[in-house]
Coordinates of C-alpha atoms in Angstrom, one line a residue:
Chain A
A1 CA -0.1 -0.2 -0.1
Q2 CA 1.0 3.5 -0.4
S3 CA 0.5 7.1 1.4
V4 CA 0.9 10.4 0.4
T5 CA 1.7 13.3 3.0
Q6 CA 1.1 17.1 2.0
L7 CA 2.8 18.8 4.6
D8 CA 0.8 22.3 3.9
S9 CA -2.9 22.5 3.6
Q10 CA -2.7 26.2 2.6
V11 CA 0.0 28.1 0.8
P12 CA -0.5 31.7 0.6
V13 CA 1.9 33.8 -1.6
F14 CA 1.7 37.1 -3.5
E15 CA 1.6 37.1 -7.3
E16 CA 5.2 36.8 -9.1
A17 CA 6.5 35.4 -6.0
P18 CA 8.4 31.7 -6.1
V19 CA 6.3 28.9 -4.5
E20 CA 7.3 25.3 -3.2
L21 CA 4.3 22.9 -2.5
R22 CA 5.7 19.8 -0.6
C23 CA 4.9 16.5 -1.3
N24 CA 6.2 13.1 0.3
Y25 CA 5.4 9.5 0.0
S26 CA 5.8 5.9 1.7
S27 CA 5.5 2.7 -0.4
S28 CA 6.8 -0.7 -0.1
V29 CA 6.8 -1.1 -4.0
S30 CA 8.3 1.0 -7.0
V31 CA 5.7 4.1 -7.7
Y32 CA 4.9 6.5 -10.4
L33 CA 4.2 10.2 -9.1
F34 CA 1.8 12.5 -10.2
W35 CA 0.6 16.5 -9.6
Y36 CA -3.2 17.0 -10.0
V37 CA -4.6 20.7 -10.0
Q38 CA -8.5 21.1 -9.1
Y39 CA -9.9 24.3 -9.7
P40 CA -13.1 25.2 -8.0
N41 CA -16.0 23.4 -8.9
Q42 CA -14.2 21.2 -11.2
G43 CA -12.6 17.9 -11.5
L44 CA -8.8 17.1 -11.4
Q45 CA -6.2 18.2 -14.3
L46 CA -3.1 16.4 -14.6
L47 CA -0.3 19.2 -14.0
L48 CA 2.6 16.8 -14.4
K49 CA 4.0 13.4 -13.9
Y50 CA 7.2 11.3 -13.2
L51 CA 7.3 7.9 -14.2
S52 CA 11.0 7.1 -15.3
G53 CA 14.1 9.0 -16.4
S54 CA 15.0 12.5 -15.9
T55 CA 14.0 13.3 -11.9
L56 CA 13.0 16.9 -13.0
V57 CA 9.7 17.1 -14.8
E58 CA 8.2 20.1 -16.1
S59 CA 4.4 21.1 -17.0
I60 CA 3.6 23.5 -19.8
N61 CA 2.6 26.3 -17.7
G62 CA 5.8 26.6 -15.6
F63 CA 5.5 24.1 -13.0
E64 CA 8.2 21.6 -12.3
A65 CA 8.7 18.8 -9.9
E66 CA 11.6 16.8 -8.8
F67 CA 11.5 13.2 -7.8
N68 CA 14.0 12.6 -4.8
K69 CA 13.9 8.3 -4.1
S70 CA 16.2 8.7 -1.2
Q71 CA 14.1 11.4 0.5
T72 CA 10.7 9.8 -0.9
S73 CA 9.5 13.4 -1.9
F74 CA 8.1 15.1 -5.1
H75 CA 7.9 18.8 -4.3
L76 CA 6.0 21.0 -6.9
R77 CA 7.7 24.4 -7.6
K78 CA 7.0 27.5 -9.9
P79 CA 9.6 30.3 -9.9
S80 CA 6.8 33.2 -10.4
V81 CA 3.1 32.3 -9.8
H82 CA 0.0 34.1 -11.3
I83 CA -3.4 35.0 -9.8
S84 CA -4.5 32.2 -12.3
D85 CA -2.7 29.7 -10.3
T86 CA -5.0 29.7 -7.5
A87 CA -6.5 26.3 -6.9
E88 CA -6.1 23.2 -4.9
Y89 CA -3.2 21.0 -5.9
F90 CA -2.9 17.1 -5.1
C91 CA -0.1 15.0 -5.1
A92 CA -0.6 11.4 -6.1
V93 CA 1.2 8.0 -6.4
S94 CA 0.5 4.9 -8.3
G95 CA 2.0 1.7 -7.1
M96 CA 3.5 -1.4 -9.1
N97 CA 0.9 -3.7 -7.1
S98 CA -2.2 -2.1 -8.6
G99 CA 0.0 -2.3 -12.2
Y100 CA 0.2 1.6 -11.7
S101 CA -3.5 2.0 -12.4
T102 CA -5.1 3.3 -9.5
L103 CA -4.3 6.5 -7.4
T104 CA -3.6 7.2 -3.9
F105 CA -3.9 10.7 -3.1
G106 CA -2.6 13.5 -0.5
K107 CA -5.2 15.7 1.2
G108 CA -4.2 18.5 -1.1
T109 CA -2.6 22.0 -0.8
M110 CA -4.9 25.1 -1.2
L111 CA -2.4 27.7 -3.2
L112 CA -3.8 31.2 -2.8
V113 CA -2.1 34.0 -4.7
S114 CA -2.9 37.7 -4.2
P115 CA -1.9 40.7 -5.9
Chain B
D1 CA -13.3 15.2 -28.3
A2 CA -15.4 15.0 -25.4
G3 CA -14.0 14.5 -22.0
V4 CA -15.0 12.4 -19.3
T5 CA -18.7 13.3 -18.3
Q6 CA -20.5 12.4 -15.4
S7 CA -24.4 13.1 -14.3
P8 CA -26.0 14.3 -12.2
T9 CA -24.1 17.5 -11.6
H10 CA -25.6 17.7 -7.9
L11 CA -27.9 15.3 -6.0
I12 CA -29.8 15.5 -2.7
K13 CA -30.7 12.3 -0.9
T14 CA -32.0 11.0 2.3
R15 CA -30.4 8.6 4.8
G16 CA -31.4 5.0 3.7
Q17 CA -32.0 5.9 0.0
Q18 CA -30.2 4.4 -2.7
V19 CA -28.5 6.3 -5.5
T20 CA -26.8 5.9 -9.3
L21 CA -24.4 7.9 -10.5
R22 CA -23.3 7.9 -14.3
C23 CA -19.9 8.2 -16.1
S24 CA -18.9 8.2 -19.6
P25 CA -15.3 7.8 -20.3
K26 CA -13.2 9.7 -22.8
S27 CA -13.4 8.4 -26.5
G28 CA -11.3 5.5 -26.9
H29 CA -10.8 4.7 -23.1
D30 CA -11.5 1.5 -21.8
T31 CA -11.1 1.7 -18.1
V32 CA -13.2 3.7 -15.7
S33 CA -12.3 4.3 -11.9
W34 CA -14.3 5.9 -9.3
Y35 CA -13.1 8.1 -6.3
Q36 CA -14.6 9.6 -3.4
Q37 CA -13.4 13.2 -2.3
A38 CA -14.7 14.0 1.1
L39 CA -15.1 18.2 2.1
G40 CA -11.2 18.9 2.7
Q41 CA -9.7 15.5 1.9
G42 CA -8.2 14.2 -1.3
P43 CA -10.1 11.8 -3.7
Q44 CA -10.2 7.9 -2.4
F45 CA -10.2 5.3 -4.6
I46 CA -13.6 3.2 -4.7
F47 CA -13.0 0.5 -7.5
Q48 CA -12.1 0.4 -11.3
Y49 CA -13.9 -1.4 -14.1
Y50 CA -12.5 -3.2 -17.5
E51 CA -14.3 -5.3 -19.6
E52 CA -17.4 -4.9 -17.7
E53 CA -15.6 -6.5 -14.5
E54 CA -14.3 -5.3 -11.2
R55 CA -10.7 -5.2 -11.6
Q56 CA -9.6 -3.5 -8.2
R57 CA -11.3 -2.3 -5.1
G58 CA -10.3 0.2 -2.7
N59 CA -11.4 0.0 1.1
F60 CA -14.9 0.5 0.7
P61 CA -18.0 -1.5 2.1
D62 CA -20.4 -3.7 -0.3
R63 CA -23.1 -0.6 -0.2
F64 CA -20.9 0.4 -2.8
S65 CA -21.1 -1.4 -6.3
G66 CA -20.7 -0.3 -9.9
H67 CA -21.2 -1.8 -13.4
Q68 CA -19.6 -0.9 -16.6
F69 CA -21.7 -1.5 -19.9
P70 CA -20.1 -2.7 -23.3
N71 CA -19.9 0.9 -24.5
Y72 CA -17.2 1.3 -21.5
S73 CA -19.8 3.8 -19.8
S74 CA -20.2 3.1 -16.0
E75 CA -22.6 3.6 -12.9
L76 CA -21.7 3.6 -9.0
N77 CA -24.6 2.9 -7.0
V78 CA -24.6 3.5 -3.4
N79 CA -27.3 1.5 -1.2
A80 CA -28.5 2.4 2.2
L81 CA -26.9 5.9 2.3
L82 CA -25.3 7.4 5.3
L83 CA -24.5 11.0 6.2
G84 CA -21.0 10.4 5.5
D85 CA -21.5 9.1 2.1
S86 CA -22.0 13.1 1.5
A87 CA -18.8 13.8 -1.2
L88 CA -17.9 14.6 -4.5
Y89 CA -17.8 11.4 -6.6
L90 CA -15.3 11.5 -9.1
C91 CA -15.0 9.2 -12.3
A92 CA -11.8 8.7 -14.3
S93 CA -11.1 7.1 -17.3
S94 CA -7.9 5.5 -18.6
L95 CA -6.5 3.1 -21.1
I96 CA -5.3 -0.4 -19.9
D97 CA -2.3 0.0 -22.2
R98 CA 0.4 0.5 -19.6
R99 CA 2.2 3.2 -22.0
S100 CA 0.0 5.9 -20.8
Y101 CA -0.3 5.5 -17.0
E102 CA -2.8 8.9 -17.0
Q103 CA -6.2 8.9 -15.7
Y104 CA -8.7 11.7 -17.0
F105 CA -11.4 13.0 -14.5
G106 CA -14.8 14.3 -14.8
P107 CA -16.1 17.3 -13.3
G108 CA -17.8 15.1 -10.5
T109 CA -21.5 14.4 -8.7
R110 CA -21.8 16.2 -6.0
L111 CA -24.2 14.0 -3.5
T112 CA -25.4 15.5 -0.4
V113 CA -27.2 13.0 1.9
T114 CA -29.5 14.5 4.7

């Protein structure tokens, strides 16, 4: 089984400031890692994923996350946030025991960007 | 290309009643998973359907059951509703092909049990 811990339930930040959303996971099997974003009254959208290869993965809208196996972390970063980045962010893992086909989510981090 | 659709958008039921939620997967997808997202929590995996059979199941009681149809659409049924079943129910579709590993989520059905 897997578990995901998102250490911050809410992260307030000013527009154009950098931000880091923290995610740690626990698993006894190999995992794939994901970040999803949820805007108000909407479903989840995949932001980025790590399956293999380079430990640094990037999204098309400027977010990046780095897989750190020794620290079992997959923190999400953005060097300069916009008002439109305000949303709930979920870190998730899928494990080899499920054929990597089901997701275990953290509780989410609400990113609040203010002017 | 239509994404994942779910119906209804909102639903209010009374304790003890039964409810059916519906999901149509993204075009070309063959696998449907259901998740429950309680207020302030991350989504929790309920079960997954592929080839009209339940392929995997999370830690949910038998009151939660499902079905997948030949056109890959799916239903989630919950019997004997409890107040604690109030949540956003998310459907996600994917391809069983292991090269993708991506799940596409619908907008969800908000269930309120009174």
